[in-house]
C-alpha cells in the first residue's frame, strides 16, 4: 500500500510545558498547499512555509500519566458563559459574532486579528478577571499568560475543550481540529507528515488566513479512546498462552497507523504475525524476540524494529510492550 515509505511516525511525547496550538490539513488541502508553496519558490526548510510535504497528519495520543490537552471548539453558549465569568467586557460587542452557522469562525478570526493595543488590553482584562477563579480553565489560562504574555492564544482554554487524560486513555485528532498538548507524557503516533498550521503559543511561523481555511469550526463532544481486547493477526502456542498474552488496541479511522499494547506472560511464548513494518517499545520488563535462528533481548526502555518480511516472530518475557504498525482500511 505504501511502497518503501514508512507511513507513520511514533514518538514518546513529554510536554513539560504547553506546546503550540495547532491543527493539520486533510489530504486534499496538504497536496494543494504543498504545490502552492512550491510554486511560490519557498525552500522546504523556509521558516515562513506552511506545508512541508503533501500528506495529511491525523494523530493519536495515549497518556502514560495524567495528561492535559486542548481539543476542538467548545459550544458557542459555553464560550459565552466562560467569557462572562472572566468579566471580559471588551468582548461584549464581539460575542454576538458567535451566533449563526459561521459564528465560531467569525469570533475566532476577530480575536486572532486584533490590533496590538486591543489585544494587550484584552489580555490584561483576562488576567484580572481570572485572578480569583479556581476552575481548571482559569488555572491553565493564567499559566499561559505567564509564559506567553501578549499572545492572544492564551485565551484558548475558554474557547477550546479542556481534556484531562488518565494513563491509558487516548485522543484521536483528525484534520482541522485545533489542539494543544499542555502537560504530561504520552505515546503519539501519526501519519508521516510535518504539516503543522500553528495558532499560537509559539515563536514559529503563523498564517492566520491559511489556518482559517483548514480549521473545522464546529463543536464536537470529546470522545476518549481506551484500549480494547483485539482479535488481531496474532496467535499464541496454546489457548492458555493466548489468555495470558493480553493484546489490546486503539481503534481509529486512520489507515496509516495502528497502536497496540501487549502484556506478556513469562510462562508462555507468544507468536506475532506481522502484516507490515512494526516498532516494539518496551515500557517495563524484558522481552526475548526469536525469529528463525536469530534472537534479540529487549530491556525496559528499549525499541525494536521488525521489517514486514519477518517470519515466525515469537515473543517471551514479562514485559509491557507498545506496538506501532500500519493500520487497516476502514469504511
PDB file of C-alpha atoms in Angstrom:
ATOM      1  CA  UNK A   1       0.000   0.000   0.000  1.00  0.00           C
ATOM      2  CA  UNK A   2       2.711   2.481   0.930  1.00  0.00           C
ATOM      3  CA  UNK A   3       5.683   1.110  -1.010  1.00  0.00           C
ATOM      4  CA  UNK A   4       9.019   1.567   0.697  1.00  0.00           C
ATOM      5  CA  UNK A   5       7.902   4.565   2.791  1.00  0.00           C
ATOM      6  CA  UNK A   6       7.048   4.039   6.444  1.00  0.00           C
ATOM      7  CA  UNK A   7       3.596   5.675   6.611  1.00  0.00           C
ATOM      8  CA  UNK A   8       3.650   6.529  10.318  1.00  0.00           C
ATOM      9  CA  UNK A   9       5.787   8.309  12.911  1.00  0.00           C
ATOM     10  CA  UNK A  10       5.906   7.078  16.514  1.00  0.00           C
ATOM     11  CA  UNK A  11       7.255   9.049  19.453  1.00  0.00           C
ATOM     12  CA  UNK A  12       7.260   9.471  23.192  1.00  0.00           C
ATOM     13  CA  UNK A  13       5.951  12.998  23.766  1.00  0.00           C
ATOM     14  CA  UNK A  14       6.945  14.652  27.038  1.00  0.00           C
ATOM     15  CA  UNK A  15       5.227  18.026  27.422  1.00  0.00           C
ATOM     16  CA  UNK A  16       6.957  19.618  30.386  1.00  0.00           C
ATOM     17  CA  UNK A  17       5.242  22.866  29.356  1.00  0.00           C
ATOM     18  CA  UNK A  18       2.440  23.761  26.914  1.00  0.00           C
ATOM     19  CA  UNK A  19       3.157  23.050  23.265  1.00  0.00           C
ATOM     20  CA  UNK A  20       1.877  25.207  20.428  1.00  0.00           C
ATOM     21  CA  UNK A  21      -1.784  25.436  19.454  1.00  0.00           C
ATOM     22  CA  UNK A  22      -2.049  23.858  16.026  1.00  0.00           C
ATOM     23  CA  UNK A  23      -4.034  21.864  13.507  1.00  0.00           C
ATOM     24  CA  UNK A  24      -3.273  19.713  10.470  1.00  0.00           C
ATOM     25  CA  UNK A  25      -4.698  19.735   6.933  1.00  0.00           C
ATOM     26  CA  UNK A  26      -6.619  16.953   5.256  1.00  0.00           C
ATOM     27  CA  UNK A  27      -5.036  15.146   2.316  1.00  0.00           C
ATOM     28  CA  UNK A  28      -6.534  17.382  -0.363  1.00  0.00           C
ATOM     29  CA  UNK A  29      -5.520  20.555   1.493  1.00  0.00           C
ATOM     30  CA  UNK A  30      -1.988  19.228   2.053  1.00  0.00           C
ATOM     31  CA  UNK A  31      -1.487  18.478  -1.630  1.00  0.00           C
ATOM     32  CA  UNK A  32      -2.820  21.848  -2.743  1.00  0.00           C
ATOM     33  CA  UNK A  33      -0.868  23.763  -0.087  1.00  0.00           C
ATOM     34  CA  UNK A  34       2.386  21.948  -0.791  1.00  0.00           C
ATOM     35  CA  UNK A  35       2.031  22.655  -4.515  1.00  0.00           C
ATOM     36  CA  UNK A  36       1.287  26.335  -3.816  1.00  0.00           C
ATOM     37  CA  UNK A  37       4.336  26.734  -1.552  1.00  0.00           C
ATOM     38  CA  UNK A  38       6.489  25.054  -4.199  1.00  0.00           C
ATOM     39  CA  UNK A  39       5.108  27.338  -6.902  1.00  0.00           C
ATOM     40  CA  UNK A  40       5.941  30.319  -4.703  1.00  0.00           C
ATOM     41  CA  UNK A  41       9.571  29.188  -4.679  1.00  0.00           C
ATOM     42  CA  UNK A  42       9.737  28.577  -0.934  1.00  0.00           C
ATOM     43  CA  UNK A  43      12.542  26.266   0.192  1.00  0.00           C
ATOM     44  CA  UNK A  44      11.421  23.158   2.081  1.00  0.00           C
ATOM     45  CA  UNK A  45      13.058  24.484   5.241  1.00  0.00           C
ATOM     46  CA  UNK A  46      11.863  28.097   4.810  1.00  0.00           C
ATOM     47  CA  UNK A  47      10.551  29.364   8.171  1.00  0.00           C
ATOM     48  CA  UNK A  48       7.527  31.003   6.506  1.00  0.00           C
ATOM     49  CA  UNK A  49       6.454  27.841   4.693  1.00  0.00           C
ATOM     50  CA  UNK A  50       3.054  26.382   5.679  1.00  0.00           C
ATOM     51  CA  UNK A  51       3.319  22.935   4.043  1.00  0.00           C
ATOM     52  CA  UNK A  52       6.442  20.761   4.311  1.00  0.00           C
ATOM     53  CA  UNK A  53       5.028  17.811   2.334  1.00  0.00           C
ATOM     54  CA  UNK A  54       1.880  16.687   0.526  1.00  0.00           C
ATOM     55  CA  UNK A  55       0.472  14.387   3.223  1.00  0.00           C
ATOM     56  CA  UNK A  56      -2.164  14.716   5.923  1.00  0.00           C
ATOM     57  CA  UNK A  57      -1.320  14.213   9.597  1.00  0.00           C
ATOM     58  CA  UNK A  58      -4.038  12.538  11.662  1.00  0.00           C
ATOM     59  CA  UNK A  59      -2.679  11.522  15.055  1.00  0.00           C
ATOM     60  CA  UNK A  60      -3.379   9.582  18.227  1.00  0.00           C
ATOM     61  CA  UNK A  61      -2.037  10.468  21.665  1.00  0.00           C
ATOM     62  CA  UNK A  62      -2.218   7.918  24.515  1.00  0.00           C
ATOM     63  CA  UNK A  63      -1.373   9.123  28.007  1.00  0.00           C
ATOM     64  CA  UNK A  64       1.279   7.385  30.108  1.00  0.00           C
ATOM     65  CA  UNK A  65       0.433   9.588  33.088  1.00  0.00           C
ATOM     66  CA  UNK A  66      -2.031  12.391  33.830  1.00  0.00           C
ATOM     67  CA  UNK A  67      -2.093  14.374  30.593  1.00  0.00           C
ATOM     68  CA  UNK A  68      -3.750  17.723  29.851  1.00  0.00           C
ATOM     69  CA  UNK A  69      -4.760  18.904  26.390  1.00  0.00           C
ATOM     70  CA  UNK A  70      -6.995  21.277  24.471  1.00  0.00           C
ATOM     71  CA  UNK A  71      -9.045  19.770  21.649  1.00  0.00           C
ATOM     72  CA  UNK A  72     -11.708  21.275  19.417  1.00  0.00           C
ATOM     73  CA  UNK A  73     -14.037  24.209  19.976  1.00  0.00           C
ATOM     74  CA  UNK A  74     -16.494  24.486  22.814  1.00  0.00           C
ATOM     75  CA  UNK A  75     -20.161  25.094  22.049  1.00  0.00           C
ATOM     76  CA  UNK A  76     -20.817  28.833  21.454  1.00  0.00           C
ATOM     77  CA  UNK A  77     -23.062  29.101  24.519  1.00  0.00           C
ATOM     78  CA  UNK A  78     -20.316  27.618  26.717  1.00  0.00           C
ATOM     79  CA  UNK A  79     -17.813  30.125  25.334  1.00  0.00           C
ATOM     80  CA  UNK A  80     -20.205  32.952  26.176  1.00  0.00           C
ATOM     81  CA  UNK A  81     -20.587  31.643  29.733  1.00  0.00           C
ATOM     82  CA  UNK A  82     -16.821  31.400  30.300  1.00  0.00           C
ATOM     83  CA  UNK A  83     -16.179  34.839  28.782  1.00  0.00           C
ATOM     84  CA  UNK A  84     -18.821  36.335  31.071  1.00  0.00           C
ATOM     85  CA  UNK A  85     -17.327  34.599  34.123  1.00  0.00           C
ATOM     86  CA  UNK A  86     -13.934  36.093  33.255  1.00  0.00           C
ATOM     87  CA  UNK A  87     -15.538  39.572  33.054  1.00  0.00           C
ATOM     88  CA  UNK A  88     -14.186  40.250  29.588  1.00  0.00           C
ATOM     89  CA  UNK A  89     -16.286  43.338  28.995  1.00  0.00           C
ATOM     90  CA  UNK A  90     -14.228  44.375  25.961  1.00  0.00           C
ATOM     91  CA  UNK A  91     -15.507  41.262  24.201  1.00  0.00           C
ATOM     92  CA  UNK A  92     -19.127  42.186  24.806  1.00  0.00           C
ATOM     93  CA  UNK A  93     -19.603  43.720  21.366  1.00  0.00           C
ATOM     94  CA  UNK A  94     -17.967  40.703  19.717  1.00  0.00           C
ATOM     95  CA  UNK A  95     -19.953  37.983  21.487  1.00  0.00           C
ATOM     96  CA  UNK A  96     -22.872  38.328  19.028  1.00  0.00           C
ATOM     97  CA  UNK A  97     -20.452  37.106  16.354  1.00  0.00           C
ATOM     98  CA  UNK A  98     -20.842  33.640  17.884  1.00  0.00           C
ATOM     99  CA  UNK A  99     -24.417  33.423  16.665  1.00  0.00           C
ATOM    100  CA  UNK A 100     -25.225  31.731  13.374  1.00  0.00           C
ATOM    101  CA  UNK A 101     -23.771  28.870  11.359  1.00  0.00           C
ATOM    102  CA  UNK A 102     -20.368  30.555  10.919  1.00  0.00           C
ATOM    103  CA  UNK A 103     -20.302  32.114  14.378  1.00  0.00           C
ATOM    104  CA  UNK A 104     -17.240  30.264  15.683  1.00  0.00           C
ATOM    105  CA  UNK A 105     -15.236  31.203  12.584  1.00  0.00           C
ATOM    106  CA  UNK A 106     -16.185  34.884  12.779  1.00  0.00           C
ATOM    107  CA  UNK A 107     -15.469  35.097  16.511  1.00  0.00           C
ATOM    108  CA  UNK A 108     -12.122  33.304  16.207  1.00  0.00           C
ATOM    109  CA  UNK A 109     -10.995  35.468  13.282  1.00  0.00           C
ATOM    110  CA  UNK A 110     -11.972  38.657  15.132  1.00  0.00           C
ATOM    111  CA  UNK A 111      -9.846  37.673  18.132  1.00  0.00           C
ATOM    112  CA  UNK A 112      -6.850  36.381  16.204  1.00  0.00           C
ATOM    113  CA  UNK A 113      -6.618  39.541  14.087  1.00  0.00           C
ATOM    114  CA  UNK A 114      -6.917  42.088  16.891  1.00  0.00           C
ATOM    115  CA  UNK A 115      -4.526  45.022  16.718  1.00  0.00           C
ATOM    116  CA  UNK A 116      -1.721  45.153  19.242  1.00  0.00           C
ATOM    117  CA  UNK A 117      -3.341  47.640  21.637  1.00  0.00           C
ATOM    118  CA  UNK A 118      -6.700  45.865  21.646  1.00  0.00           C
ATOM    119  CA  UNK A 119      -5.009  42.504  22.144  1.00  0.00           C
ATOM    120  CA  UNK A 120      -2.910  43.718  25.067  1.00  0.00           C
ATOM    121  CA  UNK A 121      -5.941  45.336  26.718  1.00  0.00           C
ATOM    122  CA  UNK A 122      -7.951  42.123  26.354  1.00  0.00           C
ATOM    123  CA  UNK A 123      -5.173  40.008  27.851  1.00  0.00           C
ATOM    124  CA  UNK A 124      -4.818  42.373  30.827  1.00  0.00           C
ATOM    125  CA  UNK A 125      -8.566  42.183  31.323  1.00  0.00           C
ATOM    126  CA  UNK A 126      -8.335  38.395  31.102  1.00  0.00           C
ATOM    127  CA  UNK A 127      -5.572  38.264  33.695  1.00  0.00           C
ATOM    128  CA  UNK A 128      -7.563  40.399  36.134  1.00  0.00           C
ATOM    129  CA  UNK A 129     -10.872  38.624  35.502  1.00  0.00           C
ATOM    130  CA  UNK A 130      -9.445  35.173  36.214  1.00  0.00           C
ATOM    131  CA  UNK A 131      -7.470  36.154  39.319  1.00  0.00           C
ATOM    132  CA  UNK A 132      -9.881  34.672  41.838  1.00  0.00           C
ATOM    133  CA  UNK A 133     -11.419  31.854  39.801  1.00  0.00           C
ATOM    134  CA  UNK A 134     -10.491  28.276  40.876  1.00  0.00           C
ATOM    135  CA  UNK A 135     -11.507  26.429  37.704  1.00  0.00           C
ATOM    136  CA  UNK A 136      -9.090  24.381  35.595  1.00  0.00           C
ATOM    137  CA  UNK A 137      -9.811  26.709  32.681  1.00  0.00           C
ATOM    138  CA  UNK A 138      -8.704  29.661  34.790  1.00  0.00           C
ATOM    139  CA  UNK A 139      -5.624  27.813  36.056  1.00  0.00           C
ATOM    140  CA  UNK A 140      -4.410  26.934  32.573  1.00  0.00           C
ATOM    141  CA  UNK A 141      -5.202  30.371  31.147  1.00  0.00           C
ATOM    142  CA  UNK A 142      -3.188  32.039  33.916  1.00  0.00           C
ATOM    143  CA  UNK A 143      -0.326  29.637  33.260  1.00  0.00           C
ATOM    144  CA  UNK A 144      -0.347  30.506  29.542  1.00  0.00           C
ATOM    145  CA  UNK A 145      -0.490  34.237  30.270  1.00  0.00           C
ATOM    146  CA  UNK A 146       2.594  33.893  32.425  1.00  0.00           C
ATOM    147  CA  UNK A 147       4.561  32.005  29.777  1.00  0.00           C
ATOM    148  CA  UNK A 148       3.271  33.729  26.628  1.00  0.00           C
ATOM    149  CA  UNK A 149       2.401  37.321  27.596  1.00  0.00           C
ATOM    150  CA  UNK A 150       0.966  39.163  24.624  1.00  0.00           C
ATOM    151  CA  UNK A 151      -0.210  36.036  22.775  1.00  0.00           C
ATOM    152  CA  UNK A 152      -3.951  36.039  22.002  1.00  0.00           C
ATOM    153  CA  UNK A 153      -3.872  32.216  22.128  1.00  0.00           C
ATOM    154  CA  UNK A 154      -3.681  32.480  25.945  1.00  0.00           C
ATOM    155  CA  UNK A 155      -7.472  32.734  25.816  1.00  0.00           C
ATOM    156  CA  UNK A 156      -7.676  29.280  24.208  1.00  0.00           C
ATOM    157  CA  UNK A 157      -8.813  27.375  27.357  1.00  0.00           C
ATOM    158  CA  UNK A 158     -12.021  29.450  27.239  1.00  0.00           C
ATOM    159  CA  UNK A 159     -12.608  28.654  23.559  1.00  0.00           C
ATOM    160  CA  UNK A 160     -11.354  25.071  23.259  1.00  0.00           C
ATOM    161  CA  UNK A 161     -12.356  21.985  25.213  1.00  0.00           C
ATOM    162  CA  UNK A 162     -10.019  21.215  28.116  1.00  0.00           C
ATOM    163  CA  UNK A 163      -9.291  17.499  28.471  1.00  0.00           C
ATOM    164  CA  UNK A 164      -7.582  15.508  31.226  1.00  0.00           C
ATOM    165  CA  UNK A 165      -6.439  12.034  30.213  1.00  0.00           C
ATOM    166  CA  UNK A 166      -5.572   9.345  32.734  1.00  0.00           C
ATOM    167  CA  UNK A 167      -2.892   6.758  31.942  1.00  0.00           C
ATOM    168  CA  UNK A 168      -4.048   4.535  29.099  1.00  0.00           C
ATOM    169  CA  UNK A 169      -6.662   6.937  27.757  1.00  0.00           C
ATOM    170  CA  UNK A 170      -6.263   8.316  24.246  1.00  0.00           C
ATOM    171  CA  UNK A 171      -7.395  11.106  21.944  1.00  0.00           C
ATOM    172  CA  UNK A 172      -7.677  10.897  18.165  1.00  0.00           C
ATOM    173  CA  UNK A 173      -7.175  14.133  16.254  1.00  0.00           C
ATOM    174  CA  UNK A 174      -8.362  14.367  12.687  1.00  0.00           C
ATOM    175  CA  UNK A 175      -7.832  17.081  10.099  1.00  0.00           C
ATOM    176  CA  UNK A 176      -8.775  20.636  11.043  1.00  0.00           C
ATOM    177  CA  UNK A 177      -9.082  20.074  14.798  1.00  0.00           C
ATOM    178  CA  UNK A 178      -7.412  22.883  16.736  1.00  0.00           C
ATOM    179  CA  UNK A 179      -5.491  21.408  19.655  1.00  0.00           C
ATOM    180  CA  UNK A 180      -2.588  21.799  22.043  1.00  0.00           C
ATOM    181  CA  UNK A 181      -0.821  19.462  24.464  1.00  0.00           C
ATOM    182  CA  UNK A 182      -0.441  21.285  27.766  1.00  0.00           C
ATOM    183  CA  UNK A 183       1.304  18.893  30.151  1.00  0.00           C
ATOM    184  CA  UNK A 184       2.151  15.239  30.579  1.00  0.00           C
ATOM    185  CA  UNK A 185       3.864  12.296  28.914  1.00  0.00           C
ATOM    186  CA  UNK A 186       2.254  10.127  26.288  1.00  0.00           C
ATOM    187  CA  UNK A 187       2.770   7.992  23.218  1.00  0.00           C
ATOM    188  CA  UNK A 188       1.990   9.764  19.952  1.00  0.00           C
ATOM    189  CA  UNK A 189       1.534   8.058  16.610  1.00  0.00           C
ATOM    190  CA  UNK A 190       0.659   9.896  13.412  1.00  0.00           C
ATOM    191  CA  UNK A 191       0.742   9.755   9.655  1.00  0.00           C
ATOM    192  CA  UNK A 192       4.195  10.502   8.263  1.00  0.00           C
ATOM    193  CA  UNK A 193       3.970  14.267   7.759  1.00  0.00           C
ATOM    194  CA  UNK A 194       5.347  17.529   9.110  1.00  0.00           C
ATOM    195  CA  UNK A 195       2.391  19.697   8.094  1.00  0.00           C
ATOM    196  CA  UNK A 196       1.538  21.910  11.069  1.00  0.00           C
ATOM    197  CA  UNK A 197      -0.504  25.109  10.921  1.00  0.00           C
ATOM    198  CA  UNK A 198       0.044  26.976  14.172  1.00  0.00           C
ATOM    199  CA  UNK A 199      -2.409  29.171  16.032  1.00  0.00           C
ATOM    200  CA  UNK A 200      -0.275  30.495  18.866  1.00  0.00           C
ATOM    201  CA  UNK A 201       1.877  29.764  21.929  1.00  0.00           C
ATOM    202  CA  UNK A 202       4.963  29.617  19.719  1.00  0.00           C
ATOM    203  CA  UNK A 203       7.569  31.915  18.151  1.00  0.00           C
ATOM    204  CA  UNK A 204       7.281  29.916  14.916  1.00  0.00           C
ATOM    205  CA  UNK A 205       5.512  30.994  11.735  1.00  0.00           C
ATOM    206  CA  UNK A 206       1.773  31.670  11.926  1.00  0.00           C
ATOM    207  CA  UNK A 207      -0.509  32.295   8.953  1.00  0.00           C
ATOM    208  CA  UNK A 208      -3.958  33.115  10.339  1.00  0.00           C
ATOM    209  CA  UNK A 209      -5.678  33.222   6.951  1.00  0.00           C
ATOM    210  CA  UNK A 210      -4.326  29.798   5.954  1.00  0.00           C
ATOM    211  CA  UNK A 211      -5.254  28.481   9.389  1.00  0.00           C
ATOM    212  CA  UNK A 212      -8.814  29.704   8.840  1.00  0.00           C
ATOM    213  CA  UNK A 213      -9.035  27.665   5.630  1.00  0.00           C
ATOM    214  CA  UNK A 214      -8.036  24.436   7.380  1.00  0.00           C
ATOM    215  CA  UNK A 215      -9.818  24.732  10.732  1.00  0.00           C
ATOM    216  CA  UNK A 216     -13.102  22.932  11.338  1.00  0.00           C
ATOM    217  CA  UNK A 217     -15.275  25.460  13.143  1.00  0.00           C
ATOM    218  CA  UNK A 218     -17.684  23.119  14.857  1.00  0.00           C
ATOM    219  CA  UNK A 219     -18.299  21.766  18.315  1.00  0.00           C
ATOM    220  CA  UNK A 220     -17.877  18.026  18.774  1.00  0.00           C
ATOM    221  CA  UNK A 221     -18.067  16.463  22.263  1.00  0.00           C
ATOM    222  CA  UNK A 222     -14.847  14.839  23.432  1.00  0.00           C
ATOM    223  CA  UNK A 223     -14.641  11.094  22.889  1.00  0.00           C
ATOM    224  CA  UNK A 224     -11.879   9.361  24.845  1.00  0.00           C
ATOM    225  CA  UNK A 225     -10.361   6.171  23.480  1.00  0.00           C
ATOM    226  CA  UNK A 226      -9.458   3.172  25.597  1.00  0.00           C
ATOM    227  CA  UNK A 227      -7.578   0.044  24.632  1.00  0.00           C
ATOM    228  CA  UNK A 228      -9.920  -2.782  23.700  1.00  0.00           C
ATOM    229  CA  UNK A 229      -9.220  -6.504  23.583  1.00  0.00           C
ATOM    230  CA  UNK A 230      -8.290  -7.301  19.993  1.00  0.00           C
ATOM    231  CA  UNK A 231      -8.808 -10.200  17.651  1.00  0.00           C
ATOM    232  CA  UNK A 232      -5.573  -9.482  15.744  1.00  0.00           C
ATOM    233  CA  UNK A 233      -3.468 -11.311  13.173  1.00  0.00           C
ATOM    234  CA  UNK A 234      -1.632 -12.888  16.085  1.00  0.00           C
ATOM    235  CA  UNK A 235      -1.657 -16.339  17.603  1.00  0.00           C
ATOM    236  CA  UNK A 236      -0.267 -17.993  20.688  1.00  0.00           C
ATOM    237  CA  UNK A 237       1.005 -21.528  21.015  1.00  0.00           C
ATOM    238  CA  UNK A 238      -1.923 -22.503  23.221  1.00  0.00           C
ATOM    239  CA  UNK A 239      -5.232 -21.210  24.494  1.00  0.00           C
ATOM    240  CA  UNK A 240      -3.547 -20.694  27.866  1.00  0.00           C
ATOM    241  CA  UNK A 241      -0.854 -18.540  26.319  1.00  0.00           C
ATOM    242  CA  UNK A 242      -3.480 -16.618  24.345  1.00  0.00           C
ATOM    243  CA  UNK A 243      -5.316 -15.817  27.574  1.00  0.00           C
ATOM    244  CA  UNK A 244      -2.135 -14.705  29.302  1.00  0.00           C
ATOM    245  CA  UNK A 245      -0.815 -12.512  26.476  1.00  0.00           C
ATOM    246  CA  UNK A 246      -3.204  -9.593  26.562  1.00  0.00           C
ATOM    247  CA  UNK A 247      -3.160  -7.697  23.274  1.00  0.00           C
ATOM    248  CA  UNK A 248      -5.276  -4.555  23.256  1.00  0.00           C
ATOM    249  CA  UNK A 249      -5.581  -1.824  20.670  1.00  0.00           C
ATOM    250  CA  UNK A 250      -6.937   1.647  19.964  1.00  0.00           C
ATOM    251  CA  UNK A 251      -9.434   1.966  17.137  1.00  0.00           C
ATOM    252  CA  UNK A 252      -9.109   4.967  14.805  1.00  0.00           C
ATOM    253  CA  UNK A 253     -10.209   5.641  11.213  1.00  0.00           C
ATOM    254  CA  UNK A 254      -6.616   6.103  10.061  1.00  0.00           C
ATOM    255  CA  UNK A 255      -5.125   3.571   7.639  1.00  0.00           C
ATOM    256  CA  UNK A 256      -1.533   4.774   8.102  1.00  0.00           C
ATOM    257  CA  UNK A 257      -1.104   3.593  11.692  1.00  0.00           C
ATOM    258  CA  UNK A 258      -2.352   1.362  14.466  1.00  0.00           C
ATOM    259  CA  UNK A 259      -1.290   1.233  18.120  1.00  0.00           C
ATOM    260  CA  UNK A 260      -1.480  -1.804  20.410  1.00  0.00           C
ATOM    261  CA  UNK A 261      -0.334  -2.686  23.896  1.00  0.00           C
ATOM    262  CA  UNK A 262       0.741  -6.235  24.791  1.00  0.00           C
ATOM    263  CA  UNK A 263       1.323  -7.660  28.262  1.00  0.00           C
ATOM    264  CA  UNK A 264       3.423 -10.811  28.054  1.00  0.00           C
ATOM    265  CA  UNK A 265       3.379 -13.701  30.494  1.00  0.00           C
ATOM    266  CA  UNK A 266       6.763 -15.363  31.130  1.00  0.00           C
ATOM    267  CA  UNK A 267       5.174 -18.814  31.222  1.00  0.00           C
ATOM    268  CA  UNK A 268       4.292 -18.899  27.525  1.00  0.00           C
ATOM    269  CA  UNK A 269       5.639 -17.961  24.110  1.00  0.00           C
ATOM    270  CA  UNK A 270       3.571 -15.598  22.025  1.00  0.00           C
ATOM    271  CA  UNK A 271       3.643 -15.712  18.225  1.00  0.00           C
ATOM    272  CA  UNK A 272       3.069 -12.400  16.482  1.00  0.00           C
ATOM    273  CA  UNK A 273       2.143 -12.427  12.803  1.00  0.00           C
ATOM    274  CA  UNK A 274       3.384  -9.316  11.029  1.00  0.00           C
ATOM    275  CA  UNK A 275       1.494  -7.766   8.136  1.00  0.00           C
ATOM    276  CA  UNK A 276       3.752  -4.719   7.855  1.00  0.00           C
ATOM    277  CA  UNK A 277       6.765  -2.983   9.357  1.00  0.00           C
ATOM    278  CA  UNK A 278       6.384  -2.752  13.135  1.00  0.00           C
ATOM    279  CA  UNK A 279       8.003  -0.905  16.040  1.00  0.00           C
ATOM    280  CA  UNK A 280       8.058  -2.500  19.512  1.00  0.00           C
ATOM    281  CA  UNK A 281       8.622  -0.257  22.551  1.00  0.00           C
ATOM    282  CA  UNK A 282       9.209  -1.809  25.972  1.00  0.00           C
ATOM    283  CA  UNK A 283       7.877   0.166  28.932  1.00  0.00           C
ATOM    284  CA  UNK A 284       8.564  -2.471  31.536  1.00  0.00           C
ATOM    285  CA  UNK A 285      10.221  -5.848  31.996  1.00  0.00           C
ATOM    286  CA  UNK A 286      12.236  -7.856  29.469  1.00  0.00           C
ATOM    287  CA  UNK A 287      11.321  -9.427  26.155  1.00  0.00           C
ATOM    288  CA  UNK A 288      13.105 -12.026  24.081  1.00  0.00           C
ATOM    289  CA  UNK A 289      12.335 -11.909  20.356  1.00  0.00           C
ATOM    290  CA  UNK A 290      13.030 -15.019  18.279  1.00  0.00           C
ATOM    291  CA  UNK A 291      12.668 -15.443  14.521  1.00  0.00           C
ATOM    292  CA  UNK A 292      14.272 -18.329  12.656  1.00  0.00           C
ATOM    293  CA  UNK A 293      17.706 -18.865  14.172  1.00  0.00           C
ATOM    294  CA  UNK A 294      18.025 -15.285  15.400  1.00  0.00           C
ATOM    295  CA  UNK A 295      17.110 -13.634  18.695  1.00  0.00           C
ATOM    296  CA  UNK A 296      17.092 -10.247  20.382  1.00  0.00           C
ATOM    297  CA  UNK A 297      16.638  -9.274  24.026  1.00  0.00           C
ATOM    298  CA  UNK A 298      14.796  -6.033  24.720  1.00  0.00           C
ATOM    299  CA  UNK A 299      15.147  -4.303  28.088  1.00  0.00           C
ATOM    300  CA  UNK A 300      12.818  -1.736  29.625  1.00  0.00           C
ATOM    301  CA  UNK A 301      13.020   1.463  27.556  1.00  0.00           C
ATOM    302  CA  UNK A 302      14.319  -0.408  24.519  1.00  0.00           C
ATOM    303  CA  UNK A 303      12.933  -0.282  20.988  1.00  0.00           C
ATOM    304  CA  UNK A 304      12.961  -2.969  18.293  1.00  0.00           C
ATOM    305  CA  UNK A 305      12.062  -2.636  14.619  1.00  0.00           C
ATOM    306  CA  UNK A 306      10.727  -5.590  12.657  1.00  0.00           C
ATOM    307  CA  UNK A 307      10.581  -5.471   8.882  1.00  0.00           C
ATOM    308  CA  UNK A 308       7.421  -6.591   7.107  1.00  0.00           C
ATOM    309  CA  UNK A 309       9.033  -9.805   5.841  1.00  0.00           C
ATOM    310  CA  UNK A 310       9.975 -11.077   9.318  1.00  0.00           C
ATOM    311  CA  UNK A 311       8.752 -14.655   9.592  1.00  0.00           C
ATOM    312  CA  UNK A 312       7.621 -16.634  12.625  1.00  0.00           C
ATOM    313  CA  UNK A 313       8.264 -13.922  15.223  1.00  0.00           C
ATOM    314  CA  UNK A 314       7.944 -15.316  18.757  1.00  0.00           C
ATOM    315  CA  UNK A 315       7.962 -13.249  21.950  1.00  0.00           C
ATOM    316  CA  UNK A 316       8.579 -14.331  25.532  1.00  0.00           C
ATOM    317  CA  UNK A 317       9.039 -12.302  28.687  1.00  0.00           C
ATOM    318  CA  UNK A 318       7.291 -10.401  31.433  1.00  0.00           C
ATOM    319  CA  UNK A 319       7.120  -7.108  29.570  1.00  0.00           C
ATOM    320  CA  UNK A 320       4.620  -4.422  28.751  1.00  0.00           C
ATOM    321  CA  UNK A 321       5.119  -3.731  25.041  1.00  0.00           C
ATOM    322  CA  UNK A 322       3.637  -0.998  22.873  1.00  0.00           C
ATOM    323  CA  UNK A 323       3.337  -1.937  19.212  1.00  0.00           C
ATOM    324  CA  UNK A 324       3.156   0.618  16.424  1.00  0.00           C
ATOM    325  CA  UNK A 325       2.342  -0.630  12.960  1.00  0.00           C
ATOM    326  CA  UNK A 326       0.352   0.118   9.817  1.00  0.00           C
ATOM    327  CA  UNK A 327      -3.417   0.406  10.139  1.00  0.00           C
ATOM    328  CA  UNK A 328      -6.165  -1.163   8.108  1.00  0.00           C
ATOM    329  CA  UNK A 329      -8.776   0.226   5.754  1.00  0.00           C
ATOM    330  CA  UNK A 330     -11.993   1.493   7.324  1.00  0.00           C
ATOM    331  CA  UNK A 331     -15.332   2.242   5.719  1.00  0.00           C
TER     332      UNK A 331
END
